[in-house]
Coordinates of C-alpha atoms in Angstrom, one line a residue:
Chain A
M1 CA 22.0 22.1 10.8
A2 CA 19.9 22.6 13.9
W3 CA 16.2 22.7 14.2
R4 CA 14.8 26.3 14.3
W5 CA 11.4 26.7 15.8
E6 CA 10.7 30.2 14.5
F7 CA 11.4 29.0 11.0
A8 CA 9.1 26.1 11.5
F9 CA 6.3 28.4 12.7
E10 CA 6.9 30.7 9.8
I11 CA 6.3 28.1 7.2
L12 CA 3.5 26.4 9.1
P13 CA 0.7 28.3 7.4
Q14 CA 2.0 27.5 3.9
L15 CA 2.2 23.8 4.8
L16 CA -1.3 23.8 6.3
W17 CA -2.6 25.2 3.0
G18 CA -0.8 22.3 1.3
T19 CA -2.4 19.9 3.7
L20 CA -5.8 21.2 2.7
Y21 CA -5.0 20.5 -0.9
T22 CA -3.7 17.0 0.0
L23 CA -6.9 16.2 1.8
M24 CA -8.9 17.5 -1.2
A25 CA -6.9 15.4 -3.6
A26 CA -7.4 12.3 -1.4
G27 CA -11.1 13.0 -1.1
I28 CA -11.8 13.6 -4.8
G29 CA -9.5 10.8 -5.8
Y30 CA -11.4 8.4 -3.5
A31 CA -14.8 9.5 -4.7
I32 CA -13.7 8.8 -8.3
A33 CA -12.1 5.5 -7.3
V34 CA -15.3 4.3 -5.6
V35 CA -17.3 4.9 -8.8
V36 CA -14.6 3.4 -11.1
G37 CA -14.4 0.4 -8.8
L38 CA -18.1 -0.1 -9.3
I39 CA -17.8 0.1 -13.0
F40 CA -14.9 -2.4 -13.0
L41 CA -17.0 -4.7 -10.8
I42 CA -20.0 -4.6 -13.1
G43 CA -17.6 -5.2 -16.0
Q44 CA -16.3 -8.3 -14.2
R45 CA -19.7 -9.6 -13.4
T46 CA -21.4 -9.3 -16.9
P47 CA -22.4 -12.5 -18.6
I48 CA -20.6 -11.3 -21.8
V49 CA -17.4 -13.4 -21.7
I50 CA -15.2 -11.1 -23.8
L51 CA -16.0 -8.0 -21.8
N52 CA -15.5 -10.0 -18.6
R53 CA -12.0 -11.1 -19.7
I54 CA -11.0 -7.6 -20.8
T55 CA -12.0 -6.0 -17.6
R56 CA -10.2 -8.7 -15.5
E57 CA -7.0 -8.1 -17.5
V58 CA -7.3 -4.3 -17.3
V59 CA -7.7 -4.5 -13.5
E60 CA -4.8 -6.9 -13.3
F61 CA -2.6 -4.6 -15.4
I62 CA -3.4 -1.5 -13.3
R63 CA -2.8 -3.4 -10.1
S64 CA 0.6 -4.7 -11.1
T65 CA 2.1 -1.5 -12.4
P66 CA 3.4 1.3 -10.1
L67 CA 1.2 4.4 -9.6
L68 CA 4.1 6.7 -10.3
V69 CA 4.6 5.3 -13.8
Q70 CA 0.9 5.5 -14.5
L71 CA 0.9 9.1 -13.4
F72 CA 3.7 9.9 -15.8
F73 CA 2.1 7.9 -18.5
V74 CA -1.2 9.8 -18.2
F75 CA 0.4 13.2 -17.8
F76 CA 2.9 13.0 -20.6
V77 CA 1.2 10.7 -23.1
A78 CA -2.3 12.2 -23.2
P79 CA -1.0 15.5 -24.7
Q80 CA 0.5 13.5 -27.6
F81 CA -3.1 12.6 -28.6
G82 CA -4.2 16.2 -28.3
I83 CA -5.7 15.8 -24.9
K84 CA -4.4 18.6 -22.7
L85 CA -4.7 17.6 -19.1
A86 CA -4.0 19.9 -16.2
A87 CA -1.8 18.3 -13.5
W88 CA -4.8 18.1 -11.2
T89 CA -7.0 16.4 -13.7
A90 CA -4.3 13.9 -14.7
A91 CA -3.6 13.1 -11.1
M92 CA -7.3 12.6 -10.2
V93 CA -7.9 10.4 -13.3
T94 CA -4.8 8.2 -12.5
I95 CA -5.6 7.9 -8.8
G96 CA -9.3 7.1 -9.6
L97 CA -8.3 4.4 -12.1
H98 CA -5.5 2.9 -9.9
Y99 CA -7.5 2.7 -6.7
G100 CA -10.7 1.9 -8.6
S101 CA -9.1 -1.3 -9.7
Y102 CA -8.1 -2.1 -6.1
L103 CA -11.6 -1.3 -4.8
S104 CA -13.2 -3.5 -7.4
E105 CA -11.4 -6.4 -5.9
V106 CA -12.6 -5.4 -2.5
Y107 CA -16.2 -5.2 -3.7
R108 CA -15.8 -8.6 -5.5
G109 CA -14.5 -10.3 -2.3
A110 CA -17.3 -8.8 -0.3
L111 CA -20.0 -9.9 -2.7
E112 CA -18.5 -13.4 -2.8
A113 CA -18.5 -13.5 1.0
V114 CA -22.3 -13.3 1.1
P115 CA -23.5 -17.0 1.4
K116 CA -25.1 -18.5 -1.7
Q117 CA -28.2 -19.4 0.3
Q118 CA -29.0 -15.7 0.6
W119 CA -29.3 -15.5 -3.2
E120 CA -31.3 -18.6 -3.4
A121 CA -33.6 -17.5 -0.6
S122 CA -34.2 -14.1 -2.4
K123 CA -35.0 -16.0 -5.6
A124 CA -37.4 -18.3 -3.7
L125 CA -39.2 -15.3 -2.3
N126 CA -39.5 -13.9 -5.9
F127 CA -37.6 -10.7 -5.1
T128 CA -36.6 -8.6 -8.1
T129 CA -32.9 -8.2 -8.8
I130 CA -32.9 -4.6 -7.5
R131 CA -34.6 -5.7 -4.3
T132 CA -32.3 -8.6 -3.9
Y133 CA -29.2 -6.4 -4.1
G134 CA -30.7 -3.4 -2.2
R135 CA -32.3 -5.3 0.7
I136 CA -30.5 -8.6 1.0
I137 CA -27.0 -8.7 -0.6
L138 CA -25.5 -5.2 -0.2
P139 CA -26.4 -4.7 3.5
Q140 CA -24.5 -7.9 4.2
A141 CA -21.6 -7.2 1.8
F142 CA -21.0 -3.7 3.1
P143 CA -19.5 -4.6 6.5
V144 CA -17.1 -7.0 4.7
A145 CA -16.1 -4.4 2.2
L146 CA -15.6 -1.6 4.7
P147 CA -12.2 -2.5 6.2
G148 CA -10.7 -2.8 2.7
M149 CA -12.4 0.4 1.6
S150 CA -11.1 2.3 4.6
N151 CA -7.6 0.9 4.1
Y152 CA -7.5 2.3 0.6
L153 CA -8.8 5.7 1.7
I154 CA -5.7 5.9 3.9
G155 CA -3.7 4.4 1.1
I156 CA -4.7 7.2 -1.2
F157 CA -4.0 9.8 1.4
K158 CA -0.5 8.4 1.8
D159 CA 0.1 8.2 -2.0
T160 CA -0.8 11.9 -2.6
P161 CA 2.9 13.1 -2.1
M162 CA 3.6 11.3 -5.4
L163 CA 1.4 13.9 -7.1
A164 CA 4.1 16.5 -6.4
T165 CA 6.2 14.9 -9.1
I166 CA 3.9 16.1 -11.9
G167 CA 3.5 19.5 -10.2
V168 CA 0.3 19.2 -8.3
V169 CA 0.6 21.7 -5.5
E170 CA -0.2 19.8 -2.3
L171 CA 1.6 19.3 1.0
M172 CA 4.8 17.7 -0.4
Q173 CA 5.1 20.2 -3.2
S174 CA 4.7 23.1 -0.7
A175 CA 7.5 21.6 1.3
N176 CA 9.6 21.3 -1.8
T177 CA 9.0 24.9 -2.6
V178 CA 9.8 26.2 0.9
G179 CA 12.9 24.1 0.8
S180 CA 14.2 25.3 -2.5
L181 CA 13.5 28.9 -1.6
T182 CA 15.2 28.9 1.7
Y183 CA 17.7 26.1 1.4
R184 CA 16.3 24.6 4.6
F185 CA 15.0 21.1 4.1
L186 CA 15.1 19.9 7.7
E187 CA 12.0 21.6 9.0
P188 CA 9.7 21.3 5.9
Y189 CA 10.2 17.6 5.3
T190 CA 10.1 16.7 9.0
M191 CA 6.9 18.7 9.4
V192 CA 5.3 17.0 6.4
G193 CA 6.1 13.7 8.0
V194 CA 4.6 14.8 11.3
I195 CA 1.4 16.3 9.6
F196 CA 0.9 13.0 7.8
L197 CA 1.3 11.1 11.1
I198 CA -1.1 13.4 12.9
I199 CA -3.8 12.9 10.3
S200 CA -3.4 9.3 9.4
L201 CA -3.2 7.7 12.8
P202 CA -6.5 9.2 14.2
A203 CA -8.1 8.6 10.8
A204 CA -7.1 4.9 11.0
M205 CA -8.5 4.7 14.5
A206 CA -11.8 6.4 13.6
L207 CA -12.2 4.1 10.6
R208 CA -11.6 1.0 12.8
K209 CA -14.3 2.3 15.2
L210 CA -16.7 2.8 12.3
E211 CA -16.1 -0.7 11.1
R212 CA -16.9 -2.1 14.5
T213 CA -20.1 -0.1 14.7
V214 CA -21.3 -1.2 11.3
A215 CA -20.4 -4.8 12.0
R216 CA -22.2 -4.7 15.3
R217 CA -25.3 -3.2 13.7
Q218 CA -25.3 -6.1 11.3
G219 CA -25.2 -8.5 14.1
M220 CA -21.8 -9.7 13.0
T221 CA -19.3 -10.3 15.7
K222 CA -15.8 -9.2 15.0
E223 CA -12.8 -11.1 16.4
Chain B
M1 CA 14.5 -4.7 -5.1
V2 CA 16.4 -7.7 -3.9
C3 CA 18.4 -5.8 -1.3
A4 CA 15.3 -4.0 -0.1
S5 CA 13.2 -7.1 0.2
A6 CA 16.0 -8.9 2.1
L7 CA 16.2 -6.0 4.6
A8 CA 12.4 -5.8 4.8
I9 CA 12.1 -9.5 5.6
I10 CA 14.8 -9.3 8.3
I11 CA 13.1 -6.3 9.9
S12 CA 9.7 -7.7 9.7
L13 CA 10.8 -10.9 11.4
I14 CA 12.5 -9.0 14.2
F15 CA 9.7 -6.5 14.8
G16 CA 7.0 -9.1 14.3
L17 CA 8.4 -11.1 17.1
A18 CA 9.1 -8.0 19.2
R19 CA 5.4 -7.1 18.8
L20 CA 4.5 -10.3 20.6
S21 CA 7.1 -9.9 23.3
K22 CA 6.0 -9.7 27.0
N23 CA 8.7 -7.1 27.7
R24 CA 6.9 -3.7 27.8
V25 CA 9.9 -1.8 26.4
V26 CA 10.5 -4.1 23.5
L27 CA 6.8 -4.0 22.8
G28 CA 6.6 -0.2 22.9
V29 CA 9.6 0.3 20.6
A30 CA 8.2 -2.1 18.1
A31 CA 4.7 -0.5 18.2
V32 CA 6.1 3.0 17.8
Y33 CA 8.3 1.9 14.9
I34 CA 5.4 0.1 13.1
E35 CA 2.9 2.9 13.6
F36 CA 5.4 5.5 12.5
F37 CA 6.4 3.9 9.2
R38 CA 2.8 2.8 8.4
G39 CA 1.4 6.2 9.3
T40 CA 3.6 8.3 6.9
S41 CA 4.1 7.8 3.3
L42 CA 7.1 6.1 1.7
L43 CA 7.9 9.1 -0.4
I44 CA 8.3 11.3 2.7
Q45 CA 10.5 8.7 4.4
L46 CA 12.6 8.5 1.3
Y47 CA 13.1 12.3 1.1
W48 CA 13.7 12.5 4.8
I49 CA 16.4 9.8 4.8
Y50 CA 18.0 11.2 1.6
Y51 CA 17.8 14.9 2.2
V52 CA 17.3 15.5 5.9
L53 CA 19.4 12.8 7.6
P54 CA 22.7 14.2 6.2
L55 CA 21.8 17.6 7.7
L56 CA 21.0 16.2 11.1
I57 CA 23.8 13.8 11.9
D58 CA 26.3 14.4 9.1
L59 CA 25.6 10.9 7.7
S60 CA 25.6 11.2 3.9
L61 CA 24.0 8.2 2.2
D62 CA 24.4 7.3 -1.4
A63 CA 21.1 7.6 -3.2
F64 CA 21.0 3.8 -3.8
Y65 CA 21.5 3.0 -0.1
A66 CA 19.0 5.7 1.0
G67 CA 16.5 4.2 -1.4
F68 CA 16.9 0.6 -0.3
I69 CA 17.0 1.5 3.4
A70 CA 13.8 3.5 3.1
L71 CA 12.0 0.7 1.2
G72 CA 13.3 -1.8 3.7
L73 CA 12.2 0.1 6.7
N74 CA 8.8 0.9 5.3
F75 CA 7.9 -2.6 4.1
G76 CA 9.5 -4.0 7.2
A77 CA 6.8 -2.3 9.2
Y78 CA 4.0 -3.7 7.1
G79 CA 5.7 -7.1 7.1
A80 CA 6.0 -7.1 10.9
E81 CA 2.2 -6.9 11.2
V82 CA 1.9 -9.9 8.8
V83 CA 4.4 -11.9 10.8
R84 CA 2.5 -11.0 14.0
G85 CA -0.8 -12.0 12.5
S86 CA 0.5 -15.3 11.2
I87 CA 2.1 -16.3 14.5
Q88 CA -1.1 -15.4 16.4
A89 CA -3.0 -17.6 13.9
V90 CA -1.2 -20.7 15.1
P91 CA -3.6 -22.4 17.5
R92 CA -2.8 -21.9 21.2
S93 CA -2.9 -25.7 21.8
Q94 CA 0.3 -26.0 19.7
W95 CA 2.1 -23.8 22.2
E96 CA 0.7 -25.7 25.1
A97 CA 1.6 -29.1 23.6
A98 CA 5.2 -27.9 22.9
K99 CA 5.4 -26.7 26.5
A100 CA 4.0 -30.0 27.8
L101 CA 6.7 -31.8 25.9
N102 CA 9.2 -29.6 27.8
M103 CA 10.7 -28.1 24.7
P104 CA 13.0 -25.1 25.2
S105 CA 11.3 -22.0 23.9
F106 CA 13.8 -21.5 21.0
L107 CA 13.2 -25.1 19.8
Q108 CA 9.4 -24.5 20.3
M109 CA 9.6 -21.5 18.0
R110 CA 11.8 -23.2 15.4
R111 CA 10.3 -26.7 15.2
I112 CA 6.6 -26.1 16.0
I113 CA 5.4 -22.5 15.5
I114 CA 7.4 -21.1 12.6
P115 CA 6.7 -24.0 10.2
Q116 CA 3.0 -23.6 10.8
T117 CA 3.0 -19.9 10.2
F118 CA 4.1 -20.3 6.5
P119 CA 0.7 -21.1 5.0
H120 CA -0.8 -18.0 6.7
L121 CA 2.2 -15.9 6.1
L122 CA 2.9 -16.3 2.4
P123 CA -0.3 -14.9 0.7
P124 CA -0.1 -11.5 2.4
A125 CA 3.7 -11.6 2.2
S126 CA 3.6 -12.1 -1.5
N127 CA 1.2 -9.2 -1.9
L128 CA 3.7 -7.1 -0.1
L129 CA 6.5 -8.2 -2.3
V130 CA 4.5 -7.1 -5.4
E131 CA 3.8 -3.8 -3.7
L132 CA 7.5 -3.5 -3.0
L133 CA 8.4 -4.1 -6.6
K134 CA 6.0 -1.3 -7.6
A135 CA 7.3 1.0 -4.9
T136 CA 10.8 0.7 -6.2
A137 CA 9.7 3.2 -9.0
L138 CA 9.7 5.8 -6.3
V139 CA 13.5 5.7 -5.7
S140 CA 13.9 7.3 -9.1
L141 CA 12.8 10.5 -7.4
I142 CA 16.0 10.6 -5.4
S143 CA 17.9 9.9 -8.6
V144 CA 18.6 6.2 -8.2
T145 CA 19.0 4.9 -11.8
D146 CA 16.2 2.4 -11.8
L147 CA 13.8 1.5 -14.6
M148 CA 11.7 4.6 -13.9
F149 CA 14.6 6.9 -13.9
E150 CA 16.0 5.6 -17.1
S151 CA 12.6 6.0 -18.7
K152 CA 12.5 9.6 -17.6
V153 CA 15.9 10.2 -19.1
F154 CA 14.9 8.6 -22.4
N155 CA 11.7 10.7 -22.4
Q156 CA 13.7 13.9 -22.0
T157 CA 16.1 12.9 -24.8
Y158 CA 13.7 11.6 -27.4
W159 CA 10.3 13.1 -26.5
M160 CA 8.5 9.9 -27.2
S161 CA 6.6 9.5 -24.0
L162 CA 4.0 7.0 -25.3
Q163 CA 6.7 4.5 -26.3
V164 CA 9.0 5.2 -23.3
F165 CA 6.4 5.1 -20.5
G166 CA 4.4 2.4 -22.3
T167 CA 7.4 0.2 -22.3
A168 CA 8.1 0.9 -18.7
L169 CA 4.5 0.0 -17.8
I170 CA 4.8 -3.3 -19.7
I171 CA 8.1 -4.2 -18.2
Y172 CA 6.7 -3.7 -14.6
Y173 CA 3.6 -5.7 -15.7
V174 CA 5.6 -8.6 -17.0
L175 CA 7.8 -8.6 -13.9
A176 CA 4.9 -8.6 -11.5
R177 CA 2.4 -10.7 -13.3
F178 CA 4.5 -13.4 -15.1
I179 CA 7.6 -13.7 -13.0
L180 CA 7.1 -12.7 -9.3
T181 CA 3.5 -13.8 -8.9
P182 CA 3.8 -17.3 -10.3
F183 CA 7.0 -17.8 -8.2
L184 CA 5.2 -16.8 -5.0
R185 CA 2.2 -18.9 -5.9
W186 CA 4.5 -21.9 -6.3
L187 CA 6.1 -21.1 -2.8
E188 CA 2.6 -21.0 -1.3
I189 CA 1.6 -24.3 -2.7
L190 CA 4.9 -25.8 -1.6
A191 CA 4.5 -24.5 2.0
A192 CA 0.9 -25.8 2.2
R193 CA 1.9 -29.2 1.0
K194 CA 4.9 -29.4 3.4
V195 CA 2.8 -28.5 6.4
G196 CA 0.0 -30.9 5.3
K197 CA 2.5 -33.7 5.0
R198 CA 3.9 -33.1 8.4
I199 CA 0.5 -33.3 10.0
V200 CA -0.3 -36.5 8.2
G201 CA 3.1 -38.1 8.8

């Protein structure tokens, strides 16, 4: 089967719509994950031991099971308990929880990377907790957390094709539809690959640049 | 899983070393390969190898082989970066010392550089292996009869998704948390001790 350009151009608009939904899914998923990550982080840092343990184990569990299985679990099991989730909602919930648990580890590492003396100095200056976090700790933790955070943003983007399996109409699903309508799989799947490459490589480069800028502004030298 | 990780390890060694080569062509090929497989998602590569490759070059792969080749190529690309990083983490003075002792470059690599990479190499490599275990769930989508595929079949037969997918989740959890991770942790400790001993002795 040879490559046909006219067919490729014909299906391009449909795939670009799919791309838009893919980007949307990645964006919303990431926004949820950032918040969920914070909740997990707070759960892991509470002085209440039992809550602490439970959060740790939940994060560990989510991190060591595949996203695809979680997706199926949420999508097919929730209706059994009378919760009807649309494919989009189920997908966003799962991605938010999955990547939230990864992000909470990133946050934790970043907070632990801030030297202990910084905490002690803030205490010595009689700063309030909010001021300690807002003015001293978070500005220093942020450049450390940024590379991990941007990696997972791209990670989410690359995991969105999985959403096609529960029927979310994004890029992969549009390629599947085109393929099964026309019996031509060569062009759609190849173009999906190329579109992913076109988006993810410049995005990765832009994020690297952002990381360097932030690190420089903090007076931290990278490399 | 075992086949795919074996393939991934071999590929990451080859391309990790190629990425450090002084030869422009070798370097270019390795860079393109790594960027390509890291830039697109595994699922697309899987579909492409399984559905598109047979159309293009009349090479029809069994679903199992397509699955393990895609996994191996994808994780090989990630692994190659890990190998590169760990080799670059070996202090330059070690290379210079080996050169000063007039070691041939192969011996240099085998006796001096490679053993010292292990403590740097193993923690990210074990993360990748856990990721690989989780990624194997994807091959069910091209109808390889793995754990995930069987669960979907059960779900369609019995309509008990809570039990079926819950069990699948727990099996993956036990595999990753209580079998794979402790084993890799043990390897890391072993490697650190070995290198430590060598420096002392």
